Short mmCIF file of N, CA and C in Angstrom, two decimals:
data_model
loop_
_atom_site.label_atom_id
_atom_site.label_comp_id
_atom_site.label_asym_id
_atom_site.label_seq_id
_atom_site.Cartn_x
_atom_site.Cartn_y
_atom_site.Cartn_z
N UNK A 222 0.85 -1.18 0.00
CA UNK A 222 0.00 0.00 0.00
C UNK A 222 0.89 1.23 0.00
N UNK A 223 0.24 2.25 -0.65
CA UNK A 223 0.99 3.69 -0.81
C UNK A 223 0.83 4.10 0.25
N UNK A 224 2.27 4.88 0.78
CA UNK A 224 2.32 5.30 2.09
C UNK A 224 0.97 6.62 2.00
N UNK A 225 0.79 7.43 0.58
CA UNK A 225 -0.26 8.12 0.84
C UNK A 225 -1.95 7.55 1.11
N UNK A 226 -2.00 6.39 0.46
CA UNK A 226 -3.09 5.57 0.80
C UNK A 226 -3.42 5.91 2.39
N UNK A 227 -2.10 4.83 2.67
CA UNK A 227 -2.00 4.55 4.17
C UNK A 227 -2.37 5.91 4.88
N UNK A 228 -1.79 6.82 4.71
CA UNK A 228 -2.20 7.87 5.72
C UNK A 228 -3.68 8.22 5.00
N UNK A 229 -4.48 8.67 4.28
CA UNK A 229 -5.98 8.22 4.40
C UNK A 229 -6.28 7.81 4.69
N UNK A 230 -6.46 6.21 5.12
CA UNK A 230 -7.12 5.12 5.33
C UNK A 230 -6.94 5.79 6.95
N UNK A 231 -6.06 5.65 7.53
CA UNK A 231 -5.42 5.96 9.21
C UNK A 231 -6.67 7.36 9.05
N UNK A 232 -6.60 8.66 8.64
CA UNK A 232 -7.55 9.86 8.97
C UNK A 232 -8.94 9.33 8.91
N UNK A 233 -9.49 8.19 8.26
CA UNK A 233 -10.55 7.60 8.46
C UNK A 233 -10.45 6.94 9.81
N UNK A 234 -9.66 6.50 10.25
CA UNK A 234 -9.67 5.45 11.12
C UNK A 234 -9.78 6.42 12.72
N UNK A 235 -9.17 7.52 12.46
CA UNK A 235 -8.91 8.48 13.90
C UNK A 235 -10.01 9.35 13.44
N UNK A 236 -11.02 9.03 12.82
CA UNK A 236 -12.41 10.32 12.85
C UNK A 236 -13.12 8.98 13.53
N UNK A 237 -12.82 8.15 13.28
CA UNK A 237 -14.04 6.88 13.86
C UNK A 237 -13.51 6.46 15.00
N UNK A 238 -12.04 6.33 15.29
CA UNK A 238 -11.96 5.80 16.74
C UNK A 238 -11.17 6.99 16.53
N UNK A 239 -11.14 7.81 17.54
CA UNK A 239 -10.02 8.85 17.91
C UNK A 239 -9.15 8.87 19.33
N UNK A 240 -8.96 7.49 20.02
CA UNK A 240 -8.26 7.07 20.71
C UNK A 240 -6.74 7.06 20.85
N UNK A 241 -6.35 7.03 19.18
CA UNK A 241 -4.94 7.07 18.96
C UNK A 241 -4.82 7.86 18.08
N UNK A 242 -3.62 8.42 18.18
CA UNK A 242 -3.11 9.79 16.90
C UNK A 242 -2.70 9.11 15.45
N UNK A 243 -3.16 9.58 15.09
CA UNK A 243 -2.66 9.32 13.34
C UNK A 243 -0.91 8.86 13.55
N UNK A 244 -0.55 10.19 14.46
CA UNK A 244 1.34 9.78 14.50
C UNK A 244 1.53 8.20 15.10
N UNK A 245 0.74 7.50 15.75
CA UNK A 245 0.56 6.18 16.24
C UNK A 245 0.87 5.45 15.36
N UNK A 246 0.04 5.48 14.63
CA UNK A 246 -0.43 4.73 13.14
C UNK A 246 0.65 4.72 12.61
N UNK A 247 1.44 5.77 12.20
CA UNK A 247 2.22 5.87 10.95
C UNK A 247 4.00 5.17 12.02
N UNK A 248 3.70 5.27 13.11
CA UNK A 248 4.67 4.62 13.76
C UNK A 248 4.38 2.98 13.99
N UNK A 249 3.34 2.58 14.22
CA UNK A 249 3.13 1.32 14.15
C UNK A 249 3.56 0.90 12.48
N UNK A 250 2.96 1.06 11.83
CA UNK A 250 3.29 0.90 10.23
C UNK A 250 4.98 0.51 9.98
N UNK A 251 5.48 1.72 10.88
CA UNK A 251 7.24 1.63 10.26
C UNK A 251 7.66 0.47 11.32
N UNK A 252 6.81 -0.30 12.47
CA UNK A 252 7.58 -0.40 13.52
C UNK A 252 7.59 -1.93 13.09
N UNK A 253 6.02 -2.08 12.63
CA UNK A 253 5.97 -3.52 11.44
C UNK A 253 6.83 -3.90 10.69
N UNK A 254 6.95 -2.92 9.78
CA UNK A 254 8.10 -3.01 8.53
C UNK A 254 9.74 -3.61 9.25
N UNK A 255 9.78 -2.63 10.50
CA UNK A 255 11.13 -2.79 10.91
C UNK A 255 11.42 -4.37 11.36
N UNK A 256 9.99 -4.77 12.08
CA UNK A 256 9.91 -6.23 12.89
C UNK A 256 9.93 -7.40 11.31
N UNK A 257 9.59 -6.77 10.41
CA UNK A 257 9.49 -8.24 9.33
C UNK A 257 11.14 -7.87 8.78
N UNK A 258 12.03 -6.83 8.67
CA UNK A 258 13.07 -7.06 8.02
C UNK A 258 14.25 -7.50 9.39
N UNK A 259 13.95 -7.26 10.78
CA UNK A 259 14.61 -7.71 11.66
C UNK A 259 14.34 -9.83 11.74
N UNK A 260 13.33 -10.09 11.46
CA UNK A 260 12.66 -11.41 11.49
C UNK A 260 13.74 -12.31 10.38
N UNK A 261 13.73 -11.50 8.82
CA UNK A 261 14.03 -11.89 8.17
C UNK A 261 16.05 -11.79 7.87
N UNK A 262 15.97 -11.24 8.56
CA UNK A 262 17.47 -10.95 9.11
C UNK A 262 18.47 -11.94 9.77
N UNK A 263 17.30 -12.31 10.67
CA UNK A 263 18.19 -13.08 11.96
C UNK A 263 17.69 -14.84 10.94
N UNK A 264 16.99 -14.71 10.46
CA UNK A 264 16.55 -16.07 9.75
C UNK A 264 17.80 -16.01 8.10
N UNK A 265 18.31 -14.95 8.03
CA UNK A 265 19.42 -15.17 6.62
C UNK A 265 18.85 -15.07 5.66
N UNK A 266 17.57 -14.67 5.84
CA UNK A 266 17.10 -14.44 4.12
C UNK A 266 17.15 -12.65 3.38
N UNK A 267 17.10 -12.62 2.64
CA UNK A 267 17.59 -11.59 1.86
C UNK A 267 15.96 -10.59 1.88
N UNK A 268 16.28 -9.43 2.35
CA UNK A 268 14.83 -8.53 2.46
C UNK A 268 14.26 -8.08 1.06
N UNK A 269 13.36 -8.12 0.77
CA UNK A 269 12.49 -7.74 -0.42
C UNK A 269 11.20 -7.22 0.43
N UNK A 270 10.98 -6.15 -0.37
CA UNK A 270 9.36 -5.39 -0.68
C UNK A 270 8.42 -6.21 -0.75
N UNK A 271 8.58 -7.14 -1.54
CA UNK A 271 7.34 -8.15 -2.35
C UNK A 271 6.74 -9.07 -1.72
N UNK A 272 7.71 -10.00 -1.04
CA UNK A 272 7.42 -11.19 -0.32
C UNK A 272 6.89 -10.62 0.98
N UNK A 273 5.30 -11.27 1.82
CA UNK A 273 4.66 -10.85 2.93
C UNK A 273 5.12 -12.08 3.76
N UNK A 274 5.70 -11.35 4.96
CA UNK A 274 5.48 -12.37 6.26
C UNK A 274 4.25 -12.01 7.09
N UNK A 275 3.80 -13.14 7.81
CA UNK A 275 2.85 -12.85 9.02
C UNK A 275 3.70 -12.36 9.96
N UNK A 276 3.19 -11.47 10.95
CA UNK A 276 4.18 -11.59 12.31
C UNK A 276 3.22 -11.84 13.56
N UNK A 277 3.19 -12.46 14.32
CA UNK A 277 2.70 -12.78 15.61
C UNK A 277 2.29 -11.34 16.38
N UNK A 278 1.45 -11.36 17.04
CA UNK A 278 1.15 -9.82 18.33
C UNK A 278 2.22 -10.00 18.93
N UNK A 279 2.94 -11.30 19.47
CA UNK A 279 4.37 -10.84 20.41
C UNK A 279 5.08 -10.48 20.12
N UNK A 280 5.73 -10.96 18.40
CA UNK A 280 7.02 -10.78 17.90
C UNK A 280 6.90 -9.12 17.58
N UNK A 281 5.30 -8.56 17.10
CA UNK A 281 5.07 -7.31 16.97
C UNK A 281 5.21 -6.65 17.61
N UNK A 282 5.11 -6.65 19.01
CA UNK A 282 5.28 -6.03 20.15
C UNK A 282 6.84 -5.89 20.56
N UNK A 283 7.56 -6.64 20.63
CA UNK A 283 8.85 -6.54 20.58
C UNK A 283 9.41 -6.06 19.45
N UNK A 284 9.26 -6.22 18.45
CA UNK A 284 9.69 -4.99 17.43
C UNK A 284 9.42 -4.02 17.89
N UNK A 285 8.13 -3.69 17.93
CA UNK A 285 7.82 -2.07 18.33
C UNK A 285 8.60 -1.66 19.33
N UNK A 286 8.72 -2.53 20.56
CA UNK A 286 9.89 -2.13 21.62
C UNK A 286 11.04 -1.71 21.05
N UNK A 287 11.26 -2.59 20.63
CA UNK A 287 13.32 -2.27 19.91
C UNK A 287 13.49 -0.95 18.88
N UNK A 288 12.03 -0.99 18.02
CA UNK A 288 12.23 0.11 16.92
C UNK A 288 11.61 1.43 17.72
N UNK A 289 11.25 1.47 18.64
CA UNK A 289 10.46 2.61 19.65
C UNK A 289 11.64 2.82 20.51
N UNK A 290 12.74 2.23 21.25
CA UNK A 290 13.64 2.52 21.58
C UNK A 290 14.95 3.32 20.59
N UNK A 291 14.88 2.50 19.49
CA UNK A 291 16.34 2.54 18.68
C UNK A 291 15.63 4.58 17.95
N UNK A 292 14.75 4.42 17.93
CA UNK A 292 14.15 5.50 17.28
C UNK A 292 13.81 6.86 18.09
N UNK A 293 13.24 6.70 19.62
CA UNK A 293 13.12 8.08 20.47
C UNK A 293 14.01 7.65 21.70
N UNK A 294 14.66 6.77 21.78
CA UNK A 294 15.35 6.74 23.59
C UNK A 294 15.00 7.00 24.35
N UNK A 295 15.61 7.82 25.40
CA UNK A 295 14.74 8.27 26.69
C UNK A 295 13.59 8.82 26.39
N UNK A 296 13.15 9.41 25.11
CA UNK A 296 11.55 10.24 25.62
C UNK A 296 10.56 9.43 25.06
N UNK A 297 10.84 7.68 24.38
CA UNK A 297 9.77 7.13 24.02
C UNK A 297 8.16 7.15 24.36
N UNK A 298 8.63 6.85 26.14
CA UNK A 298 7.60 6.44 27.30
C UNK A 298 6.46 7.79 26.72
N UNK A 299 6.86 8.94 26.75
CA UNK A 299 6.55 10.21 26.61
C UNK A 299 5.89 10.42 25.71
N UNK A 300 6.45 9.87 24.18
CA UNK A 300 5.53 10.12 22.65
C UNK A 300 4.88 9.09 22.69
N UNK A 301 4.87 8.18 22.84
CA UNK A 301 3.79 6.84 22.39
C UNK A 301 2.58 7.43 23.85
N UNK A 302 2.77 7.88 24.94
CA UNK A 302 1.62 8.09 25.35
C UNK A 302 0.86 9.75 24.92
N UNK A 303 1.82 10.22 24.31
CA UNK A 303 1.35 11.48 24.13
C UNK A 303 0.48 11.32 22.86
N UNK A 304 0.15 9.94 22.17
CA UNK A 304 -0.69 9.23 21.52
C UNK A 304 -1.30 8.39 21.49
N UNK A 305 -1.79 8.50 22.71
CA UNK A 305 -3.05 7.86 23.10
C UNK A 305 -2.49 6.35 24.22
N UNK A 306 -1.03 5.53 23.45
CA UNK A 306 -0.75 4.67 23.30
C UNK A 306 -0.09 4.60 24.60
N UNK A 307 -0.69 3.59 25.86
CA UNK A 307 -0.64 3.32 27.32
C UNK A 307 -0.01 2.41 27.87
N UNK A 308 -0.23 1.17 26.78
CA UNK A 308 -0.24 -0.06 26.90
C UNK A 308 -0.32 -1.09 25.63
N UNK A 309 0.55 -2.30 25.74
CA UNK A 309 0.41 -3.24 24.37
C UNK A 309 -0.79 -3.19 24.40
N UNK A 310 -1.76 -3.45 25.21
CA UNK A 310 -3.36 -3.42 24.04
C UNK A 310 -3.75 -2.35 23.08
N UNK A 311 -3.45 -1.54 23.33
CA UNK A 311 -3.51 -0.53 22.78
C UNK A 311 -3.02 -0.58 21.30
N UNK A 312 -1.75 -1.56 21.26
CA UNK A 312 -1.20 -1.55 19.68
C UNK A 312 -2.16 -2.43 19.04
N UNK A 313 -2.54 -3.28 20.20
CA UNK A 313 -3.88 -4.90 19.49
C UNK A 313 -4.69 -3.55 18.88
N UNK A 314 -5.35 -3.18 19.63
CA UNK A 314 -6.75 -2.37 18.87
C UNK A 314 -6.62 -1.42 17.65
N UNK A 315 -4.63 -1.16 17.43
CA UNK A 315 -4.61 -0.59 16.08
C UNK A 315 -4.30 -1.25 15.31
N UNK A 316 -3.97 -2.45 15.84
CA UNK A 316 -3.87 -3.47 14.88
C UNK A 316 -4.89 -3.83 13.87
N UNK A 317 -6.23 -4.30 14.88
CA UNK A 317 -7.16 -4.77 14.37
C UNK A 317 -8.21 -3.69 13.64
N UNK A 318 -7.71 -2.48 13.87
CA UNK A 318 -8.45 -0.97 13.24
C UNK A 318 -8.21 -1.03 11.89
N UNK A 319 -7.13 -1.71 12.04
CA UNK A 319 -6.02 -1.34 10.42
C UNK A 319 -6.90 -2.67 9.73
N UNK A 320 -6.50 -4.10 10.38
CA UNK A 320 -7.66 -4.67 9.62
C UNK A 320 -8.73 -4.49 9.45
N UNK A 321 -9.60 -4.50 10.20
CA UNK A 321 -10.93 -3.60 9.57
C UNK A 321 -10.93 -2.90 8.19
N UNK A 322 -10.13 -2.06 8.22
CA UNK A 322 -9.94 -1.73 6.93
C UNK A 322 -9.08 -1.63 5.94
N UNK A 323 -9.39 -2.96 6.46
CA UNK A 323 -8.30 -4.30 4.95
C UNK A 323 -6.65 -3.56 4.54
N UNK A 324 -6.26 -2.57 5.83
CA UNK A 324 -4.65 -2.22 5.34
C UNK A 324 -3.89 -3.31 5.91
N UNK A 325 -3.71 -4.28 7.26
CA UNK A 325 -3.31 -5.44 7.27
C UNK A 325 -3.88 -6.83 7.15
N UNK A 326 -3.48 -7.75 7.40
CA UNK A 326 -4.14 -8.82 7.03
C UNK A 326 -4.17 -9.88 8.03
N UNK A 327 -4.69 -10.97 9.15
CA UNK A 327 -4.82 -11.50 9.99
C UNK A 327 -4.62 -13.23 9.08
N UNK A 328 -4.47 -13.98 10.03
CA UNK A 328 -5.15 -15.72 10.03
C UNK A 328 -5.95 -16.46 10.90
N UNK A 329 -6.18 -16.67 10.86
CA UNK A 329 -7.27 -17.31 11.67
C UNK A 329 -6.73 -17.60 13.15
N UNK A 330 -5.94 -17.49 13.51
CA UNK A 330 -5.40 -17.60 14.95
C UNK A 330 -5.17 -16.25 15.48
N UNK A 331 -5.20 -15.05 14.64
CA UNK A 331 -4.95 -13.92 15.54
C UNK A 331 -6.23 -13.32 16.18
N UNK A 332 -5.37 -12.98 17.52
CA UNK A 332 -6.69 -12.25 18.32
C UNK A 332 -5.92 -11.15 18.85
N UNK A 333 -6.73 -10.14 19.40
CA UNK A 333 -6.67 -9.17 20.02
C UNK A 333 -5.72 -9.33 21.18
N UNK A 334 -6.09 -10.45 21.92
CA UNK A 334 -5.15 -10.94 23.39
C UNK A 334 -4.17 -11.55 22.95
N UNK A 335 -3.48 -11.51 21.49
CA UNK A 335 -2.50 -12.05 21.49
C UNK A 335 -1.52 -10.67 21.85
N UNK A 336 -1.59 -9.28 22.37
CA UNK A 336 -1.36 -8.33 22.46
C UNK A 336 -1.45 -7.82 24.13
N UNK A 337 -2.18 -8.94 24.63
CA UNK A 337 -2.03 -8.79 26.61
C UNK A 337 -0.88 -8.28 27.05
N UNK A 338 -0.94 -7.22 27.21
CA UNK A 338 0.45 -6.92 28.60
C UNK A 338 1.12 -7.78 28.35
N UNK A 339 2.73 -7.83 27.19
CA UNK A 339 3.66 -8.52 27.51
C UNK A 339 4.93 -7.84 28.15
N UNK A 340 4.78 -6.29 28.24
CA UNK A 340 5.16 -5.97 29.37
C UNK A 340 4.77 -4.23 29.42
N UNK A 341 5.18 -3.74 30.42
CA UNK A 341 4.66 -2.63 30.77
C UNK A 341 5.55 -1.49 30.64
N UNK A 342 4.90 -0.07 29.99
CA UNK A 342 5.39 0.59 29.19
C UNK A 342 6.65 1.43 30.15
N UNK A 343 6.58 1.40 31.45
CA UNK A 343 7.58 2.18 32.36
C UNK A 343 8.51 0.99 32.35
N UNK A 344 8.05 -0.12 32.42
CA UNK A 344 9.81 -1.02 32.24
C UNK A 344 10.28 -1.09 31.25
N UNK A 345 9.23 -1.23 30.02
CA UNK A 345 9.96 -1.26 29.10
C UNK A 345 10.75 0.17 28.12
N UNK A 346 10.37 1.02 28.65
CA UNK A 346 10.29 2.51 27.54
C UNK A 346 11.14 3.52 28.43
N UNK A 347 10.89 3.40 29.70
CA UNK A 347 11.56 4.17 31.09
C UNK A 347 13.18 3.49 31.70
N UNK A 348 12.24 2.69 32.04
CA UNK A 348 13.61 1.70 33.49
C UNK A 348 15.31 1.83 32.46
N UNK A 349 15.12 1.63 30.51
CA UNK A 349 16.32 1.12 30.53
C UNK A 349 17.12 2.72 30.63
N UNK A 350 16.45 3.86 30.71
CA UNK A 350 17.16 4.99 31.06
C UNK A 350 17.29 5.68 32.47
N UNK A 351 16.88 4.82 33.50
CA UNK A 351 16.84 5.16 34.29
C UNK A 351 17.98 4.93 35.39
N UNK A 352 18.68 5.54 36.41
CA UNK A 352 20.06 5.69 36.70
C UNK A 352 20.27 4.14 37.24
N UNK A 353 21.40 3.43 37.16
CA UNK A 353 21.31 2.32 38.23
C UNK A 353 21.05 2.69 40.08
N UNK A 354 20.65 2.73 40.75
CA UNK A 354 20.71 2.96 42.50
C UNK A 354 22.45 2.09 42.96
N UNK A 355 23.18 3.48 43.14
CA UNK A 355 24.23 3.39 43.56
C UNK A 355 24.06 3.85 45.23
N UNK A 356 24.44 2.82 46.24
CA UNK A 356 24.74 3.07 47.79
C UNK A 356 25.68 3.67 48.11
N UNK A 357 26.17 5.14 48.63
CA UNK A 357 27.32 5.69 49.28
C UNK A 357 27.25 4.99 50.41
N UNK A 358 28.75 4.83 50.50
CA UNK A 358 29.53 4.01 52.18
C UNK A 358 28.49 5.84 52.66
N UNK A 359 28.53 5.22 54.15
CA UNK A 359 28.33 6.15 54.91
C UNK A 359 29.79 6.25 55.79
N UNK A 360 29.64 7.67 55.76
CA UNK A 360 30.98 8.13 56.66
C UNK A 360 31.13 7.57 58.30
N UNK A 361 32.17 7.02 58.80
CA UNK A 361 32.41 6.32 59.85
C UNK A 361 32.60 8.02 60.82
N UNK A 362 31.77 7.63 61.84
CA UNK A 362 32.10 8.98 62.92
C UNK A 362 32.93 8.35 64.19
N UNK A 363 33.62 9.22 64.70
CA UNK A 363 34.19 8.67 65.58
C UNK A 363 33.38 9.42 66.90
N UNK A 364 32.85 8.78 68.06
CA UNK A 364 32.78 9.30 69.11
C UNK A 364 33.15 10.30 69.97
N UNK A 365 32.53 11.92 69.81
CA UNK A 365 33.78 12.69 70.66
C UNK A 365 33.54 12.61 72.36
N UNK A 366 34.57 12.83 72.76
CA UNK A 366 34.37 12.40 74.36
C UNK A 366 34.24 13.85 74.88
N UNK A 367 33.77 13.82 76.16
CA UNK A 367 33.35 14.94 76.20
C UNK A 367 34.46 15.90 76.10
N UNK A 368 33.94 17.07 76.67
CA UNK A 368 34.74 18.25 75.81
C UNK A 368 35.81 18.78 77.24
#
């Protein structure tokens, strides 16, 4: 599909559900793309345009992690909620928005809960920028005697 398609189809989709920002959309879209040429990567096959993989809600979800990290760093946590986007269900329901209107494509085993909390957006989007908790020795006092 033409990326201009695509962004029509998505302004239809955020006048009817307006839960998530269009910028959602067009980040889920790239975050897909990124998860089928990372898939096809680690498997040795050579990336093409043409050829469609399925990808699983988990393996999707972890893409989106890695390409949502590699792409905003520390202020991920920040833009994906500053679009609506709270929680992996949240990507299920744009998932299945997008099918609805036939821009992706499902099999008969995908569901919505294949998108349950596989983990949560402050561990995953926050914690890995967050300082390690380093303990200072505390200073040894010595007793003064009286004066």
């Amino acid at each position: 599909m033409k990326e201009h398609d695509f962004t029509e189809v998505v302004s239809l989709i955020v006048k009817e559900d307006p839960r998530y920002a269009k910028n959602g959309y067009l980040f889920l879209q790239k975050a897909l793309n990124f998860t089928i040429d990372r898939e096809r990567k680690r498997q040795g096959k050579v990336v093409t345009k043409v050829a469609k993989r399925h990808v699983s809600g988990q393996e999707l979800l972890d893409g989106i992690r890695e390409y949502a990290l590699e792409q905003y760093g520390p202020m991920t946590y920040y833009i994906l909620t500053s679009w609506g986007i709270t929680k992996c269900e949240d990507f299920g329901e744009m998932v299945f928005n997008l099918i609805e209107y036939g821009v992706f494509s499902k099999n008969e085993n995908d569901a919505r809960e294949d998108f349950a909390s596989t983990y949560t957006f402050k561990e995953a989007f926050e914690k890995p920028f967050k300082p390690k908790k380093r303990f200072l020795k505390r200073p040894s006092y010595r007793a003064i005697e009286s004066l």
